[in-house]
Amino acid sequence: MTKQALLQSGSTTERDAALKKGVDALGRISRECKDPDVAAKADLESAGLFLETGAGPGVLLSAISTLDAIIGGPLSGDLKAEAMILKADIYRRVGRHDDLYPLYLDVIKRYPDVKHATDMAVSRIIDGALSGLSSTRERESRLRSIANENRDTHPILTVGALNRLGDLFFATDQWTLAKDAYGESLEVFPEKSIQTAAARMALAEIFYREERFRQALSLYETEIAERVSEDGIYQLAREGYIRKSAAAGEFMFRFGEIPAARKTYRELMDYDYSLVLAHRGYIRC
């Protein structure tokens, strides 16, 4: 049974039986597999199942010792970082909130190259900092504090706070302030990361809405150029570039800016000659 099927099991009895079956199978893999990384991955899956299916505090806390063994063992950074995130998530579930921040921060400090884990750690730290704050002013103040306090020591956390600040301004139609926040994010941490990709694509969306099409498309082009085609963010940036290019060409065409529209469709054809919408737009011009 897959994890998704387990989570969707009907009655509590059925779910408990399926959980036991799944955990037993993972336990056998952990005990019998000679590859330590595969065994650790099975242990991580077990802990994740307990967390996602709402296991009791006793069961969750018993999983901590398994996670500690992974964290302290001779395993890959990916597995250790994932174990630390899971451990912190369990602490949050059982109410040990004072233990969360040090663990998430440790992920950022020890495993900066494990991008998905550092991104989760950044998001969880910021979520925790904003918890209980209802007004926009309070949230803005807290985010600015996080950004300023971590600028020199943990810039990726500063970037996460600035992106969240940009999101806050964007949601309230304060586009100038949102652009400032996203732009500052890219200045603070120009390295390739999930956070910088988020800032670029959010900034591109604002430029597009402001009808500054060239600036918007340039941001997509930058993100595409920095990544391999198998990267999920590359695919998102590519889809955004194609969609926004076509929309920009359509906008220009409707307002009678035919040469500019033709040039936009031509550039889209140069990017990917197989795109039918680019050919249609070019022919219409």
PDB file of N, CA and C in Angstrom, residues 188-240:
ATOM      1  N   VAL A 188      20.789  40.016  -1.715  1.00  0.00           N
ATOM      2  CA  VAL A 188      21.361  39.407  -0.513  1.00  0.00           C
ATOM      3  C   VAL A 188      21.919  38.020  -0.810  1.00  0.00           C
ATOM      4  N   PHE A 189      21.205  37.238  -1.618  1.00  0.00           N
ATOM      5  CA  PHE A 189      21.583  35.838  -1.852  1.00  0.00           C
ATOM      6  C   PHE A 189      21.408  35.509  -3.325  1.00  0.00           C
ATOM      7  N   PRO A 190      22.369  35.905  -4.174  1.00  0.00           N
ATOM      8  CA  PRO A 190      22.231  35.674  -5.615  1.00  0.00           C
ATOM      9  C   PRO A 190      22.489  34.241  -6.042  1.00  0.00           C
ATOM     10  N   GLU A 191      22.965  33.371  -5.123  1.00  0.00           N
ATOM     11  CA  GLU A 191      23.254  31.988  -5.477  1.00  0.00           C
ATOM     12  C   GLU A 191      21.985  31.248  -5.883  1.00  0.00           C
ATOM     13  N   LYS A 192      22.163  30.201  -6.685  1.00  0.00           N
ATOM     14  CA  LYS A 192      21.027  29.392  -7.134  1.00  0.00           C
ATOM     15  C   LYS A 192      20.392  28.676  -5.952  1.00  0.00           C
ATOM     16  N   SER A 193      19.104  28.886  -5.755  1.00  0.00           N
ATOM     17  CA  SER A 193      18.380  28.232  -4.661  1.00  0.00           C
ATOM     18  C   SER A 193      16.894  28.303  -4.947  1.00  0.00           C
ATOM     19  N   ILE A 194      16.135  27.568  -4.169  1.00  0.00           N
ATOM     20  CA  ILE A 194      14.678  27.611  -4.293  1.00  0.00           C
ATOM     21  C   ILE A 194      14.159  29.002  -3.960  1.00  0.00           C
ATOM     22  N   GLN A 195      14.779  29.631  -2.962  1.00  0.00           N
ATOM     23  CA  GLN A 195      14.329  30.953  -2.531  1.00  0.00           C
ATOM     24  C   GLN A 195      14.577  32.009  -3.607  1.00  0.00           C
ATOM     25  N   THR A 196      15.749  31.974  -4.249  1.00  0.00           N
ATOM     26  CA  THR A 196      16.018  32.959  -5.295  1.00  0.00           C
ATOM     27  C   THR A 196      15.115  32.734  -6.506  1.00  0.00           C
ATOM     28  N   ALA A 197      14.827  31.464  -6.810  1.00  0.00           N
ATOM     29  CA  ALA A 197      13.901  31.171  -7.909  1.00  0.00           C
ATOM     30  C   ALA A 197      12.523  31.747  -7.607  1.00  0.00           C
ATOM     31  N   ALA A 198      12.077  31.601  -6.370  1.00  0.00           N
ATOM     32  CA  ALA A 198      10.771  32.139  -5.973  1.00  0.00           C
ATOM     33  C   ALA A 198      10.749  33.655  -6.117  1.00  0.00           C
ATOM     34  N   ALA A 199      11.846  34.308  -5.712  1.00  0.00           N
ATOM     35  CA  ALA A 199      11.915  35.772  -5.812  1.00  0.00           C
ATOM     36  C   ALA A 199      11.873  36.218  -7.274  1.00  0.00           C
ATOM     37  N   ARG A 200      12.641  35.544  -8.125  1.00  0.00           N
ATOM     38  CA  ARG A 200      12.677  35.921  -9.545  1.00  0.00           C
ATOM     39  C   ARG A 200      11.307  35.780 -10.200  1.00  0.00           C
ATOM     40  N   MET A 201      10.649  34.649  -9.947  1.00  0.00           N
ATOM     41  CA  MET A 201       9.377  34.412 -10.631  1.00  0.00           C
ATOM     42  C   MET A 201       8.263  35.312 -10.082  1.00  0.00           C
ATOM     43  N   ALA A 202       8.345  35.648  -8.795  1.00  0.00           N
ATOM     44  CA  ALA A 202       7.369  36.591  -8.236  1.00  0.00           C
ATOM     45  C   ALA A 202       7.593  37.985  -8.816  1.00  0.00           C
ATOM     46  N   LEU A 203       8.862  38.361  -8.945  1.00  0.00           N
ATOM     47  CA  LEU A 203       9.192  39.662  -9.533  1.00  0.00           C
ATOM     48  C   LEU A 203       8.763  39.708 -10.998  1.00  0.00           C
ATOM     49  N   ALA A 204       8.953  38.596 -11.698  1.00  0.00           N
ATOM     50  CA  ALA A 204       8.535  38.529 -13.103  1.00  0.00           C
ATOM     51  C   ALA A 204       7.024  38.712 -13.223  1.00  0.00           C
ATOM     52  N   GLU A 205       6.272  38.143 -12.302  1.00  0.00           N
ATOM     53  CA  GLU A 205       4.811  38.277 -12.337  1.00  0.00           C
ATOM     54  C   GLU A 205       4.388  39.727 -12.181  1.00  0.00           C
ATOM     55  N   ILE A 206       5.071  40.453 -11.291  1.00  0.00           N
ATOM     56  CA  ILE A 206       4.735  41.875 -11.102  1.00  0.00           C
ATOM     57  C   ILE A 206       5.079  42.667 -12.353  1.00  0.00           C
ATOM     58  N   PHE A 207       6.274  42.443 -12.917  1.00  0.00           N
ATOM     59  CA  PHE A 207       6.660  43.152 -14.136  1.00  0.00           C
ATOM     60  C   PHE A 207       5.659  42.870 -15.263  1.00  0.00           C
ATOM     61  N   TYR A 208       5.200  41.630 -15.355  1.00  0.00           N
ATOM     62  CA  TYR A 208       4.223  41.295 -16.382  1.00  0.00           C
ATOM     63  C   TYR A 208       2.930  42.080 -16.176  1.00  0.00           C
ATOM     64  N   ARG A 209       2.473  42.137 -14.936  1.00  0.00           N
ATOM     65  CA  ARG A 209       1.229  42.867 -14.658  1.00  0.00           C
ATOM     66  C   ARG A 209       1.382  44.365 -14.904  1.00  0.00           C
ATOM     67  N   GLU A 210       2.608  44.851 -14.783  1.00  0.00           N
ATOM     68  CA  GLU A 210       2.881  46.262 -15.061  1.00  0.00           C
ATOM     69  C   GLU A 210       3.132  46.503 -16.549  1.00  0.00           C
ATOM     70  N   GLU A 211       3.003  45.438 -17.352  1.00  0.00           N
ATOM     71  CA  GLU A 211       3.219  45.484 -18.801  1.00  0.00           C
ATOM     72  C   GLU A 211       4.671  45.789 -19.157  1.00  0.00           C
ATOM     73  N   ARG A 212       5.573  45.422 -18.250  1.00  0.00           N
ATOM     74  CA  ARG A 212       7.011  45.552 -18.511  1.00  0.00           C
ATOM     75  C   ARG A 212       7.500  44.162 -18.929  1.00  0.00           C
ATOM     76  N   PHE A 213       7.094  43.796 -20.132  1.00  0.00           N
ATOM     77  CA  PHE A 213       7.239  42.414 -20.577  1.00  0.00           C
ATOM     78  C   PHE A 213       8.698  41.980 -20.713  1.00  0.00           C
ATOM     79  N   ARG A 214       9.552  42.864 -21.241  1.00  0.00           N
ATOM     80  CA  ARG A 214      10.945  42.476 -21.453  1.00  0.00           C
ATOM     81  C   ARG A 214      11.633  42.147 -20.136  1.00  0.00           C
ATOM     82  N   GLN A 215      11.358  42.974 -19.087  1.00  0.00           N
ATOM     83  CA  GLN A 215      11.958  42.712 -17.773  1.00  0.00           C
ATOM     84  C   GLN A 215      11.466  41.382 -17.199  1.00  0.00           C
ATOM     85  N   ALA A 216      10.172  41.112 -17.391  1.00  0.00           N
ATOM     86  CA  ALA A 216       9.603  39.865 -16.879  1.00  0.00           C
ATOM     87  C   ALA A 216      10.238  38.656 -17.567  1.00  0.00           C
ATOM     88  N   LEU A 217      10.318  38.713 -18.889  1.00  0.00           N
ATOM     89  CA  LEU A 217      10.859  37.577 -19.628  1.00  0.00           C
ATOM     90  C   LEU A 217      12.346  37.378 -19.346  1.00  0.00           C
ATOM     91  N   SER A 218      13.057  38.465 -19.116  1.00  0.00           N
ATOM     92  CA  SER A 218      14.483  38.374 -18.792  1.00  0.00           C
ATOM     93  C   SER A 218      14.714  37.596 -17.501  1.00  0.00           C
ATOM     94  N   LEU A 219      13.830  37.774 -16.529  1.00  0.00           N
ATOM     95  CA  LEU A 219      13.957  37.045 -15.263  1.00  0.00           C
ATOM     96  C   LEU A 219      13.728  35.551 -15.467  1.00  0.00           C
ATOM     97  N   TYR A 220      12.747  35.207 -16.285  1.00  0.00           N
ATOM     98  CA  TYR A 220      12.530  33.787 -16.604  1.00  0.00           C
ATOM     99  C   TYR A 220      13.747  33.209 -17.326  1.00  0.00           C
ATOM    100  N   GLU A 221      14.302  33.981 -18.268  1.00  0.00           N
ATOM    101  CA  GLU A 221      15.461  33.520 -19.023  1.00  0.00           C
ATOM    102  C   GLU A 221      16.653  33.250 -18.105  1.00  0.00           C
ATOM    103  N   THR A 222      16.838  34.109 -17.115  1.00  0.00           N
ATOM    104  CA  THR A 222      17.934  33.928 -16.160  1.00  0.00           C
ATOM    105  C   THR A 222      17.770  32.628 -15.393  1.00  0.00           C
ATOM    106  N   GLU A 223      16.549  32.367 -14.933  1.00  0.00           N
ATOM    107  CA  GLU A 223      16.302  31.152 -14.155  1.00  0.00           C
ATOM    108  C   GLU A 223      16.476  29.907 -15.023  1.00  0.00           C
ATOM    109  N   ILE A 224      16.039  29.965 -16.266  1.00  0.00           N
ATOM    110  CA  ILE A 224      16.194  28.835 -17.179  1.00  0.00           C
ATOM    111  C   ILE A 224      17.672  28.554 -17.441  1.00  0.00           C
ATOM    112  N   ALA A 225      18.445  29.622 -17.642  1.00  0.00           N
ATOM    113  CA  ALA A 225      19.867  29.467 -17.976  1.00  0.00           C
ATOM    114  C   ALA A 225      20.666  28.856 -16.834  1.00  0.00           C
ATOM    115  N   GLU A 226      20.205  29.022 -15.594  1.00  0.00           N
ATOM    116  CA  GLU A 226      20.953  28.562 -14.430  1.00  0.00           C
ATOM    117  C   GLU A 226      20.694  27.103 -14.074  1.00  0.00           C
ATOM    118  N   ARG A 227      19.741  26.463 -14.752  1.00  0.00           N
ATOM    119  CA  ARG A 227      19.330  25.119 -14.326  1.00  0.00           C
ATOM    120  C   ARG A 227      19.352  24.120 -15.475  1.00  0.00           C
ATOM    121  N   VAL A 228      19.467  22.861 -15.109  1.00  0.00           N
ATOM    122  CA  VAL A 228      19.407  21.788 -16.112  1.00  0.00           C
ATOM    123  C   VAL A 228      17.944  21.486 -16.415  1.00  0.00           C
ATOM    124  N   SER A 229      17.708  20.902 -17.572  1.00  0.00           N
ATOM    125  CA  SER A 229      16.326  20.702 -18.032  1.00  0.00           C
ATOM    126  C   SER A 229      15.540  19.731 -17.161  1.00  0.00           C
ATOM    127  N   GLU A 230      16.231  18.864 -16.412  1.00  0.00           N
ATOM    128  CA  GLU A 230      15.526  17.909 -15.552  1.00  0.00           C
ATOM    129  C   GLU A 230      15.053  18.543 -14.254  1.00  0.00           C
ATOM    130  N   ASP A 231      15.553  19.716 -13.942  1.00  0.00           N
ATOM    131  CA  ASP A 231      15.204  20.410 -12.695  1.00  0.00           C
ATOM    132  C   ASP A 231      13.740  20.855 -12.742  1.00  0.00           C
ATOM    133  N   GLY A 232      13.009  20.598 -11.646  1.00  0.00           N
ATOM    134  CA  GLY A 232      11.602  20.996 -11.586  1.00  0.00           C
ATOM    135  C   GLY A 232      11.423  22.494 -11.722  1.00  0.00           C
ATOM    136  N   ILE A 233      12.345  23.280 -11.152  1.00  0.00           N
ATOM    137  CA  ILE A 233      12.250  24.739 -11.243  1.00  0.00           C
ATOM    138  C   ILE A 233      12.504  25.197 -12.681  1.00  0.00           C
ATOM    139  N   TYR A 234      13.407  24.499 -13.384  1.00  0.00           N
ATOM    140  CA  TYR A 234      13.615  24.794 -14.808  1.00  0.00           C
ATOM    141  C   TYR A 234      12.298  24.654 -15.564  1.00  0.00           C
ATOM    142  N   GLN A 235      11.571  23.583 -15.283  1.00  0.00           N
ATOM    143  CA  GLN A 235      10.303  23.350 -15.972  1.00  0.00           C
ATOM    144  C   GLN A 235       9.288  24.445 -15.665  1.00  0.00           C
ATOM    145  N   LEU A 236       9.232  24.866 -14.393  1.00  0.00           N
ATOM    146  CA  LEU A 236       8.325  25.951 -14.023  1.00  0.00           C
ATOM    147  C   LEU A 236       8.695  27.248 -14.735  1.00  0.00           C
ATOM    148  N   ALA A 237      10.009  27.545 -14.756  1.00  0.00           N
ATOM    149  CA  ALA A 237      10.467  28.770 -15.408  1.00  0.00           C
ATOM    150  C   ALA A 237      10.198  28.715 -16.915  1.00  0.00           C
ATOM    151  N   ARG A 238      10.419  27.561 -17.514  1.00  0.00           N
ATOM    152  CA  ARG A 238      10.168  27.392 -18.945  1.00  0.00           C
ATOM    153  C   ARG A 238       8.686  27.609 -19.260  1.00  0.00           C
ATOM    154  N   GLU A 239       7.818  26.976 -18.468  1.00  0.00           N
ATOM    155  CA  GLU A 239       6.377  27.143 -18.684  1.00  0.00           C
ATOM    156  C   GLU A 239       5.967  28.601 -18.510  1.00  0.00           C
ATOM    157  N   GLY A 240       6.536  29.257 -17.490  1.00  0.00           N
ATOM    158  CA  GLY A 240       6.226  30.668 -17.268  1.00  0.00           C
ATOM    159  C   GLY A 240       6.697  31.531 -18.420  1.00  0.00           C
TER     160      GLY A 240
END
